[in-house]
mmCIF file of C-alpha atoms in Angstrom:
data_model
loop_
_atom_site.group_PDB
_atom_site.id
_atom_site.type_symbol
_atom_site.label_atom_id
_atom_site.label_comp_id
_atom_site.label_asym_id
_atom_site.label_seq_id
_atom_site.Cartn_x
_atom_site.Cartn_y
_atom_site.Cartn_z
ATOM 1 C CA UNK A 1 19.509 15.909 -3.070
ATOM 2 C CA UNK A 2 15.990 16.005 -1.118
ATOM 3 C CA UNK A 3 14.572 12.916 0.591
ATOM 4 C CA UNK A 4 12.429 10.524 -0.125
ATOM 5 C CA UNK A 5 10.805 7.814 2.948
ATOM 6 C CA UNK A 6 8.608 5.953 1.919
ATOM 7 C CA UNK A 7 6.704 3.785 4.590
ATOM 8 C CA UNK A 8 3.998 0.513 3.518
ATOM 9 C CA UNK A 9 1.014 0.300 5.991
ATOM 10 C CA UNK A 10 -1.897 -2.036 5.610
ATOM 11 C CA UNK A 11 -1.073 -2.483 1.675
ATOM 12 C CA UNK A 12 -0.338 -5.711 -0.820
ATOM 13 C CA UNK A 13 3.078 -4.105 -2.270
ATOM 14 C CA UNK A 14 1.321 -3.534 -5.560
ATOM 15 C CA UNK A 15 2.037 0.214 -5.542
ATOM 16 C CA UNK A 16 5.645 -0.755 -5.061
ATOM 17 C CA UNK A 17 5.515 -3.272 -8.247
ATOM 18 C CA UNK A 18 3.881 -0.078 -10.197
ATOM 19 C CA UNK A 19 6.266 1.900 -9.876
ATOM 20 C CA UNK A 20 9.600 -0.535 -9.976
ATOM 21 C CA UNK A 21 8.119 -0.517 -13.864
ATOM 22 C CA UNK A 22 8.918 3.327 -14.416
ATOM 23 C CA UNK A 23 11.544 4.385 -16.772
ATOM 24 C CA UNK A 24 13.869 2.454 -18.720
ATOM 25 C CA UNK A 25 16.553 2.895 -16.031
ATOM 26 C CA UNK A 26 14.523 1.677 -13.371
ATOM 27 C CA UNK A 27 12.616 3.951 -10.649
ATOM 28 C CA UNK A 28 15.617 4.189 -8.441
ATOM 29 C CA UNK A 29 17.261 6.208 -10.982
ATOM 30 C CA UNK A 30 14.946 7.998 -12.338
ATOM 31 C CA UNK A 31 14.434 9.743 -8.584
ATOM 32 C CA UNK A 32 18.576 10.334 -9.026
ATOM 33 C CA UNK A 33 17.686 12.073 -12.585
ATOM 34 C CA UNK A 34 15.443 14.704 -10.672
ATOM 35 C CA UNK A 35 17.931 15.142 -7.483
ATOM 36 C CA UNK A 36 15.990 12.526 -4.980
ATOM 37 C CA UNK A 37 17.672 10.572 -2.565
ATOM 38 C CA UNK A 38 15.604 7.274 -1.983
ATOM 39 C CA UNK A 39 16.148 7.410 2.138
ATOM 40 C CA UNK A 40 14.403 4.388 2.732
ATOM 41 C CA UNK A 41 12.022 1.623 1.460
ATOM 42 C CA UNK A 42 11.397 -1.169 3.252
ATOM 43 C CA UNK A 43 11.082 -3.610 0.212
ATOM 44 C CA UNK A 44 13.907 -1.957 -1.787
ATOM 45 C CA UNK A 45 16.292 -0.447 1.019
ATOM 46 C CA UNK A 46 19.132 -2.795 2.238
ATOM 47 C CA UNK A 47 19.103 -1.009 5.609
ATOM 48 C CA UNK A 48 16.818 -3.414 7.954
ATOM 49 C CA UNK A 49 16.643 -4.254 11.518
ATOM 50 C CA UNK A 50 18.648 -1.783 14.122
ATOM 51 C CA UNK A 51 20.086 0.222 10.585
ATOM 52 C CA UNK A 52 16.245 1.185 9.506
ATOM 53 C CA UNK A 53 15.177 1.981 12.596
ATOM 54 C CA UNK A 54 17.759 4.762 12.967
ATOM 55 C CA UNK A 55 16.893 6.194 9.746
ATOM 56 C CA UNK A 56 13.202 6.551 10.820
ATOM 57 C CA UNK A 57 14.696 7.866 14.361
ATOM 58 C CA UNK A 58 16.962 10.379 12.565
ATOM 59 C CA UNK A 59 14.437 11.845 10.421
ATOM 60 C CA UNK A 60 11.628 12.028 13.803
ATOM 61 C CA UNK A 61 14.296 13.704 15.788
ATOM 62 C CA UNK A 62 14.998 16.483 13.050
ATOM 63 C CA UNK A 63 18.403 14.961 12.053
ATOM 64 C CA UNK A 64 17.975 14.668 8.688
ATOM 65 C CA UNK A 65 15.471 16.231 6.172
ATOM 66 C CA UNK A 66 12.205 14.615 4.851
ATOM 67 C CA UNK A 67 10.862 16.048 1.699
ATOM 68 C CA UNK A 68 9.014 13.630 0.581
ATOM 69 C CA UNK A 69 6.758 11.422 2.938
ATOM 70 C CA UNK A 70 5.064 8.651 0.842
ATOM 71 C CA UNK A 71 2.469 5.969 2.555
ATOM 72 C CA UNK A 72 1.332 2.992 0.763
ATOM 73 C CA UNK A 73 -1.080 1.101 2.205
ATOM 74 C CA UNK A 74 -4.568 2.027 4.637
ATOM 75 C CA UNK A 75 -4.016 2.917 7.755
ATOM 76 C CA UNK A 76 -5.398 0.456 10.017
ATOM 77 C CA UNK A 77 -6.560 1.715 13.310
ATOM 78 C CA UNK A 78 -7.738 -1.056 14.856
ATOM 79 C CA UNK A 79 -8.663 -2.456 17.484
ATOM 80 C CA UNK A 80 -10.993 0.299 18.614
ATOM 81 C CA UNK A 81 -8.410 3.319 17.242
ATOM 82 C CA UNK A 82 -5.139 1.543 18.848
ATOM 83 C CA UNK A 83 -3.679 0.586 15.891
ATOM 84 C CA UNK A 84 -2.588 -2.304 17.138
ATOM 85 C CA UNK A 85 -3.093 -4.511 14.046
ATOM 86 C CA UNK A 86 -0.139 -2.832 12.202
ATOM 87 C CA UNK A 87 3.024 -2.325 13.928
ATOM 88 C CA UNK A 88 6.254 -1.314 12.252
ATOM 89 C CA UNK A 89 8.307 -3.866 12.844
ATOM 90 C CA UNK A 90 11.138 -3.495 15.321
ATOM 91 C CA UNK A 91 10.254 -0.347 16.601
ATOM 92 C CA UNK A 92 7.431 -0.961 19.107
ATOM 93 C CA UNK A 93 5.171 1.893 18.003
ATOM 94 C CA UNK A 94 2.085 1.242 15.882
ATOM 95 C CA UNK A 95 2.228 2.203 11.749
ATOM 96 C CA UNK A 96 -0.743 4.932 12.747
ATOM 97 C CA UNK A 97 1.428 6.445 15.444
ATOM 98 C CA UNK A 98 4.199 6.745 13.533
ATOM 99 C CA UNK A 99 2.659 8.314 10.261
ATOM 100 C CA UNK A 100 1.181 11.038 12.707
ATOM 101 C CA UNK A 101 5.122 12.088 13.904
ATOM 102 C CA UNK A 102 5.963 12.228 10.229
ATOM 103 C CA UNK A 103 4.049 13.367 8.384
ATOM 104 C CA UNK A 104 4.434 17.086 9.923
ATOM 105 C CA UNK A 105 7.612 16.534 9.497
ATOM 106 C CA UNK A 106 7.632 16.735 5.726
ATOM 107 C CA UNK A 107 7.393 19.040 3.057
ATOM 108 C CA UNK A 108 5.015 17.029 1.234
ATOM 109 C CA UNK A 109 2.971 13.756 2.108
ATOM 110 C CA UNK A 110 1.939 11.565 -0.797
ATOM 111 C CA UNK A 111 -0.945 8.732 -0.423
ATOM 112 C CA UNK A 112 0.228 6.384 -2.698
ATOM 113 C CA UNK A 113 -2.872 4.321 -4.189
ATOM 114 C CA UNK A 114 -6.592 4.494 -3.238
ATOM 115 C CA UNK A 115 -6.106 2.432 -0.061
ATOM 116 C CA UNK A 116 -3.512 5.344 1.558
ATOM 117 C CA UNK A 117 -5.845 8.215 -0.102
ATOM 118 C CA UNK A 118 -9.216 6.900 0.755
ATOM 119 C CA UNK A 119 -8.915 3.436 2.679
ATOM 120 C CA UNK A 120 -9.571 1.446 -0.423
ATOM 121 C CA UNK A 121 -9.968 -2.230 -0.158
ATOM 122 C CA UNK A 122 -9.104 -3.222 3.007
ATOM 123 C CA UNK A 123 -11.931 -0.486 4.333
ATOM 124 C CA UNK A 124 -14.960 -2.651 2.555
ATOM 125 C CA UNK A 125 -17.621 -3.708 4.871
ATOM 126 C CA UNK A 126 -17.630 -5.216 7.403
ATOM 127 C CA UNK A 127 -14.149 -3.493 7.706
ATOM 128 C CA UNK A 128 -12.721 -5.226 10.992
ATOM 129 C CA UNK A 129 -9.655 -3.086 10.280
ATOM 130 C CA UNK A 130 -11.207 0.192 11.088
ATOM 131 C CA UNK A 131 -9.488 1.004 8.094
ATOM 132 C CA UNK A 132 -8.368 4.366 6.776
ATOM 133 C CA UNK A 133 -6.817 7.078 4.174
ATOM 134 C CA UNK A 134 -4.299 9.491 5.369
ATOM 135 C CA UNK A 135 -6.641 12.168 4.937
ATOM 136 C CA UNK A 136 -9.766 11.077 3.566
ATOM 137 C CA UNK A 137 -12.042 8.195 4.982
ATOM 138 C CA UNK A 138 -14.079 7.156 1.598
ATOM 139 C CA UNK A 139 -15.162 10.077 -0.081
ATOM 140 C CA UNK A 140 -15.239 12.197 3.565
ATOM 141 C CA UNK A 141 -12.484 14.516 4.357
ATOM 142 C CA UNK A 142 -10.392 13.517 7.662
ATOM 143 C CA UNK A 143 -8.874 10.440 7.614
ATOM 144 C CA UNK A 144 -5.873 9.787 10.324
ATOM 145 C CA UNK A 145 -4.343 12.945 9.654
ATOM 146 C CA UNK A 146 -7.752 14.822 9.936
ATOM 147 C CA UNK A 147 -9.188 17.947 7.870
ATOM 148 C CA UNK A 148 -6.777 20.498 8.529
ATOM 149 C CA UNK A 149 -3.595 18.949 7.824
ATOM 150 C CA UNK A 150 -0.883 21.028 5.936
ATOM 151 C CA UNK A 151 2.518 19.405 5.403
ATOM 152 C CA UNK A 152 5.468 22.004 5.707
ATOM 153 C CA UNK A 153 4.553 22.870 2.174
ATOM 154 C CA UNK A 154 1.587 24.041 2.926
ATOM 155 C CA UNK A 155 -0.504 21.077 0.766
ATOM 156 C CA UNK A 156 -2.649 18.979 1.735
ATOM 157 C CA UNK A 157 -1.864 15.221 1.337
ATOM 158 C CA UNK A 158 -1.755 14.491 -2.636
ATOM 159 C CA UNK A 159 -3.809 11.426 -3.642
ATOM 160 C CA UNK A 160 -2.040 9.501 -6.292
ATOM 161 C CA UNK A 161 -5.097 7.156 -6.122
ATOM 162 C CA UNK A 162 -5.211 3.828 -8.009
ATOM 163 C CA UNK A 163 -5.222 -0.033 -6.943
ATOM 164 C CA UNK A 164 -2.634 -0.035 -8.046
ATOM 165 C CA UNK A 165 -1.856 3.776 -9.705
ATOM 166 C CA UNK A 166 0.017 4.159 -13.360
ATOM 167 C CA UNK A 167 3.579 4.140 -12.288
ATOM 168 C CA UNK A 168 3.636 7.290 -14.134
ATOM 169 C CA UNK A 169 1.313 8.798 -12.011
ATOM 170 C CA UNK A 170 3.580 8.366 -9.153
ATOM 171 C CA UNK A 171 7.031 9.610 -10.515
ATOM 172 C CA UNK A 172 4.899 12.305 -12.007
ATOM 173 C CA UNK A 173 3.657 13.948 -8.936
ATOM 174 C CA UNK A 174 6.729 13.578 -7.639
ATOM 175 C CA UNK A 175 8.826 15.589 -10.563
ATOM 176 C CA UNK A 176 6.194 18.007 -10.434
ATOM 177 C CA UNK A 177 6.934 18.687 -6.688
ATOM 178 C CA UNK A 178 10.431 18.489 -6.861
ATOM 179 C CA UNK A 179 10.560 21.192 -9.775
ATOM 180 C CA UNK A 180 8.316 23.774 -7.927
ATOM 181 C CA UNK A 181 5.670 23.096 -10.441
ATOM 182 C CA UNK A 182 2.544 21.432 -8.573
ATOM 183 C CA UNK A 183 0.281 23.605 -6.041
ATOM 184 C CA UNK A 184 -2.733 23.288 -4.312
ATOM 185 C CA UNK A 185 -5.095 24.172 -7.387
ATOM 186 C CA UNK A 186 -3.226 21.353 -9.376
ATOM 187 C CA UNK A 187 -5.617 18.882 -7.058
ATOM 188 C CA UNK A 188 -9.099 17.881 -7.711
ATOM 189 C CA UNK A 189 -11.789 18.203 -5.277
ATOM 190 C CA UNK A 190 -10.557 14.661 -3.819
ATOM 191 C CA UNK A 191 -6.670 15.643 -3.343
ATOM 192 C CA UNK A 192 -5.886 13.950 -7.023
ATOM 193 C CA UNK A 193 -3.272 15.576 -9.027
ATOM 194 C CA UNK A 194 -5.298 16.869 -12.036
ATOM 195 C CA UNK A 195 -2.857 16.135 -14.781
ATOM 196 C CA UNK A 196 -4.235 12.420 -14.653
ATOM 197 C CA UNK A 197 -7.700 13.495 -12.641
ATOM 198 C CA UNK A 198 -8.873 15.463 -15.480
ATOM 199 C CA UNK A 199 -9.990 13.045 -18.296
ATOM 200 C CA UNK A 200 -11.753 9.717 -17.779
ATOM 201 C CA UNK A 201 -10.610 6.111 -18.103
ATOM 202 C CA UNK A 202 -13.284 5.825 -20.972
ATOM 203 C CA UNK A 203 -11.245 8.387 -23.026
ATOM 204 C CA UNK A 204 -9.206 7.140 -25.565
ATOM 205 C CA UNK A 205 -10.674 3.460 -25.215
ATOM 206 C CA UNK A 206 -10.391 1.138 -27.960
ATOM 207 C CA UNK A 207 -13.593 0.001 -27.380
ATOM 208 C CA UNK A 208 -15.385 3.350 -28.068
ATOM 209 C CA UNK A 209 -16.837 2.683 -31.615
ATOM 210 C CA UNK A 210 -18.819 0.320 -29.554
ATOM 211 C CA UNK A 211 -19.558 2.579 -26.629
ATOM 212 C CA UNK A 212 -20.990 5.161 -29.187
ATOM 213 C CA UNK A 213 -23.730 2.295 -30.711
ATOM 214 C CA UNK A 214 -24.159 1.141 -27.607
ATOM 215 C CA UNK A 215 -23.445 -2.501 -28.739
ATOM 216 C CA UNK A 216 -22.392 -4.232 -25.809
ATOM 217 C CA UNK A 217 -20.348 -7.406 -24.976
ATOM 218 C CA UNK A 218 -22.455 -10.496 -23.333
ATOM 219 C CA UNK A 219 -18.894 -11.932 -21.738
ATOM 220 C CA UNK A 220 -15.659 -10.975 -21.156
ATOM 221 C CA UNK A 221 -14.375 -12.397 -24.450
ATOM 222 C CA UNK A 222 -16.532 -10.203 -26.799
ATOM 223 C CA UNK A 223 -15.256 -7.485 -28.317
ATOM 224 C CA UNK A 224 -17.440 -5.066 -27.396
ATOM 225 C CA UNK A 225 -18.785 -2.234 -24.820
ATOM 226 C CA UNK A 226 -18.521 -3.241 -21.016
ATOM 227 C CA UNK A 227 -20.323 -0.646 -19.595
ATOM 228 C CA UNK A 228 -24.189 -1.668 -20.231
ATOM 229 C CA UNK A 229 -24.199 -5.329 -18.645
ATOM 230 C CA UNK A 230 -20.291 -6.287 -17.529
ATOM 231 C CA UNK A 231 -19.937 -3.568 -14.907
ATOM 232 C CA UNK A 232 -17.499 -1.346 -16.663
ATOM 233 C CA UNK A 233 -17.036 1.928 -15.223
ATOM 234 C CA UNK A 234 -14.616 3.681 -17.167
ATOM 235 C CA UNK A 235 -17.185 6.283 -18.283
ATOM 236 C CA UNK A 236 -17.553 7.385 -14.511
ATOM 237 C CA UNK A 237 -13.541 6.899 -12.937
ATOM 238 C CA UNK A 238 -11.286 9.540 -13.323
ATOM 239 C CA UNK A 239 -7.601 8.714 -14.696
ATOM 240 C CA UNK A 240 -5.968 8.478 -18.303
ATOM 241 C CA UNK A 241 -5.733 5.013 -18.047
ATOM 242 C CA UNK A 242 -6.816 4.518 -21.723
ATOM 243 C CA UNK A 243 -3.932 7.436 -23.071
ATOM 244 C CA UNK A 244 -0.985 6.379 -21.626
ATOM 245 C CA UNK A 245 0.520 2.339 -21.642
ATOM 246 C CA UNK A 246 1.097 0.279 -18.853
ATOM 247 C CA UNK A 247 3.942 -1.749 -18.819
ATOM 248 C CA UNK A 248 4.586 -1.643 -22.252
ATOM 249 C CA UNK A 249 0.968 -1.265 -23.439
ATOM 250 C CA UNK A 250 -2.269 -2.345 -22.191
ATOM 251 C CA UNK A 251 -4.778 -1.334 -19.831
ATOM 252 C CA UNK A 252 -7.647 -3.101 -17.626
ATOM 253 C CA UNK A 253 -9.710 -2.274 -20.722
ATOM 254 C CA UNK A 254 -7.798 -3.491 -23.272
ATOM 255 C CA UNK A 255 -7.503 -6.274 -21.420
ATOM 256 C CA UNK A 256 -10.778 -7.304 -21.935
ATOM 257 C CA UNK A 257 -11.515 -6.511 -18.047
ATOM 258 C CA UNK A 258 -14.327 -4.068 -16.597
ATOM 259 C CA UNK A 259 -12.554 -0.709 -15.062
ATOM 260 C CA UNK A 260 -13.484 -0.838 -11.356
ATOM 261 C CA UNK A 261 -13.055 3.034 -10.865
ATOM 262 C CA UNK A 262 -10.253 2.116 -8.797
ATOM 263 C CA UNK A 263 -9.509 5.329 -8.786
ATOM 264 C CA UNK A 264 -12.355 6.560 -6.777
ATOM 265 C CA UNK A 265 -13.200 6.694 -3.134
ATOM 266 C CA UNK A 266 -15.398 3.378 -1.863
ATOM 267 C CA UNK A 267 -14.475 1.586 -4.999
ATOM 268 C CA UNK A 268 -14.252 -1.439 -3.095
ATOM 269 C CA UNK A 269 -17.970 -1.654 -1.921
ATOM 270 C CA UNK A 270 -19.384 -2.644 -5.202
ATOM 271 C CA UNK A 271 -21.332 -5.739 -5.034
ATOM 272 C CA UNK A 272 -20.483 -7.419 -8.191
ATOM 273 C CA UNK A 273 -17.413 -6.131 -10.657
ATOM 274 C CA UNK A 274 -18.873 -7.914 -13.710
ATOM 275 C CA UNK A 275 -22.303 -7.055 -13.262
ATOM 276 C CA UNK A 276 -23.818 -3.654 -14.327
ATOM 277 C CA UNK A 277 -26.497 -2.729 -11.831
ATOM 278 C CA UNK A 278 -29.759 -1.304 -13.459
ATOM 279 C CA UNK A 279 -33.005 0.330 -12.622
ATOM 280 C CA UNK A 280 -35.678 -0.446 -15.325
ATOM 281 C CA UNK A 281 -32.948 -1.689 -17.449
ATOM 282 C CA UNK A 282 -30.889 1.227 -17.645
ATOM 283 C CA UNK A 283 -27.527 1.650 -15.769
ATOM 284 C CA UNK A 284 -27.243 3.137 -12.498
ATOM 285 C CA UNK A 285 -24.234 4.389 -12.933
ATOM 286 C CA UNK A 286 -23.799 6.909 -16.108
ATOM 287 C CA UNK A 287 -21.364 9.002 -17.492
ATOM 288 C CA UNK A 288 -19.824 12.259 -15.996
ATOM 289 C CA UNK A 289 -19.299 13.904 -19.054
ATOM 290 C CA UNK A 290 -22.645 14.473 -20.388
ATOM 291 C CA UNK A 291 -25.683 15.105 -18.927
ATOM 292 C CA UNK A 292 -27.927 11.987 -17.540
ATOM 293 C CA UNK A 293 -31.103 12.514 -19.775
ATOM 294 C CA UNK A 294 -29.027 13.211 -23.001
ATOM 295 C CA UNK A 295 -27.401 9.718 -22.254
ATOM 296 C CA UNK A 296 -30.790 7.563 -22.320
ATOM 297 C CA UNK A 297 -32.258 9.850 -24.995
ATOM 298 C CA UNK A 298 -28.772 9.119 -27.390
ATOM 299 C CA UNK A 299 -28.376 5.728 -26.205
ATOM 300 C CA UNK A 300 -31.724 4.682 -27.661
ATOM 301 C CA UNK A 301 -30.895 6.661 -30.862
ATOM 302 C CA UNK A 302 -27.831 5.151 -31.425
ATOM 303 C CA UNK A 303 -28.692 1.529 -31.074
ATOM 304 C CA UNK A 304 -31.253 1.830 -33.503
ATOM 305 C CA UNK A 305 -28.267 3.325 -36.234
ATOM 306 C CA UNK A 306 -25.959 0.432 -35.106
ATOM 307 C CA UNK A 307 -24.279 -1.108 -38.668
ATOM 308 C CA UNK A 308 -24.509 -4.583 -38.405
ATOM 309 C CA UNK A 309 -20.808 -4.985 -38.876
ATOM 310 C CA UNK A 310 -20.674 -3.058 -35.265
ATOM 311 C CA UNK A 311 -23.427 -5.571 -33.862
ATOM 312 C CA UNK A 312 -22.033 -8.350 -34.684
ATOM 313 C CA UNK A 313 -18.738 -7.970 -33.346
ATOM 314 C CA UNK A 314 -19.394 -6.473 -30.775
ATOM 315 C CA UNK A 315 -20.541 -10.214 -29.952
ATOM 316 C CA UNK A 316 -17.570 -12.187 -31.050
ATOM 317 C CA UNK A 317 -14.315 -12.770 -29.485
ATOM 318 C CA UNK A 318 -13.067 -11.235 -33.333
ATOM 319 C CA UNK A 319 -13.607 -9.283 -35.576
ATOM 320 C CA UNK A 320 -16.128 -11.124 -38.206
ATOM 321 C CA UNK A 321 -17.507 -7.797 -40.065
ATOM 322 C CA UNK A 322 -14.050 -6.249 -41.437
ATOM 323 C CA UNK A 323 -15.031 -2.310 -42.260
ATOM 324 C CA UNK A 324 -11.997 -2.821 -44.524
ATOM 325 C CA UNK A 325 -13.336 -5.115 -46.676
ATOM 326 C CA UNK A 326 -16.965 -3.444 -46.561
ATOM 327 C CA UNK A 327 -18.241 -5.428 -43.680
ATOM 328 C CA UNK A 328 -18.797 -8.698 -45.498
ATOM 329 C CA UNK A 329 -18.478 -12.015 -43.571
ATOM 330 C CA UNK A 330 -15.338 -13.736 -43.524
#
């Protein structure tokens, strides 16, 4: 069996209650299905107090193994780089001092979430927290571990980003390191396994009929497009958000909620979630996957082809066109 510490810093647990949802076992066993010994969590470990601390102890000293290292949560270095403002409790030593013993120690380090890969939201202006990723600060490679780190594998540290990220996405990277079968050109340029980095959160929308008319939704109860006035910026955030279910089915999406990107460095400095921000009435922010000027130059072909049926719902909280029934009124 390897090991498996995982340690929350400045974080709201919700990477923990992702991944609690994985497999129909539960997470726990699913890490005993691929040989993983959970070591310690500190929301899910009985150990606690004087017990806890000697785990941490045994693994610093060399005593036993640490395979896996996995942070949840920013790293807050405040005040002024002490990192004072997040202690692990019991142990006298600050969360920043001891993730910089560790994480040397192990063969691989895992930022769990955007605010352990990147700083995420706890790093938004005016940031009091001097808030940080293990290894990246935003979008710029450093972070508390700085540029050069290498765990004992020889990786850098792998950004499961996300606020919070697929529970999938987790036990994935994890399986994939375990088996041997996850290197260094498996990341993307921003330490993101590709497997879930490669493909957009706009792919595989249900919402896309309306994306390709452009016919847009007014409010959060229409049924259609988010992305030209609600803020929605699935079109520009990596992940396969859209492809794969969330706790049974679902995503922020299908929800009827805007995709923040929360999968992307800075995500938490947007000004407004639900409001698109334009320049002359077209979006500042436009897809990745197809070149800028072919956007505007489609978009304005394509609204002036939208059916009717597509218009109009697109407006509604329902469907009132049904295609089925030759898009008459109901």
């Amino acid at each position: 069996m390897t090991n498996l510490l995982w340690l929350q810093a400045g974080s709201c647990g919700g990477c923990t209650m992702s991944v609690l949802d994985h497999g129909a076992r539960g997470w726990v066993r699913e890490l005993q299905n691929f040989g993983i010994n959970l070591l310690w969590h500190p929301s899910l470990s009985e150990e606690s107090g004087e017990e806890a601390i000697a785990i941490l102890d045994d693994v610093a000293a060399g005593r036993t193994p640490l395979d896996f290292l996995c942070i949840e949560g920013s790293i807050l270095r405040g005040p002024n780089g002490t990192g004072l403002y997040n202690r692990l409790a019991g142990t006298g030593r600050t969360m920043l001092s001891w993730v910089r013993e560790l994480a040397p120690l192990a063969d691989h380090c895992i930022a769990v979430g955007t605010c352990a890969a990147y700083g995420g939201v706890h790093a938004a202006q005016p940031d009091p927290a001097e808030a940080s990723g293990l290894q990246y600060e935003g979008s710029i490679l450093g972070g508390v571990l700085g540029p050069d780190f290498r765990a004992r594998s020889g990786l850098p540290v792998i950004n499961v980003a996300g606020c919070a990220p697929h529970p999938g996405w987790i036990m994935e990277t994890l399986a994939a390191l375990q088996m041997g079968d996850f290197d260094e050109s498996d990341l993307d340029r921003l330490g993101r396994p590709k497997f879930f980095a490669k493909t957009l959160a706009h792919h595989g929308c249900e919402r896309n009929e309306y994306y390709e008319f452009k016919a847009s939704a007014e409010k959060l109860s229409d049924l259609g497009c988010l992305m030209e006035h609600l803020g929605c910026k699935a079109t520009q955030a990596v992940g396969d958000c859209n492809q794969r279910s969330w706790n049974g089915g679902g995503s922020c999406t299908h929800g009827g909620f805007s995709c923040v990107a929360c999968t992307s460095p800075a995500f938490e400095q947007t000004e407004d979630f639900l409001k698109t921000p334009k320049v002359g009435g077209i979006p500042v922010g436009l897809p990745l996957d197809m070149p800028k000027a072919w956007f505007v130059a489609l978009a304005a072909l394509s609204k002036s082809a939208t059916p009717d049926r597509v218009r109009q719902n697109a407006t509604s909280d329902r469907v009132v066109r049904d295609p089925r029934r030759g898009g008459h009124d109901e």
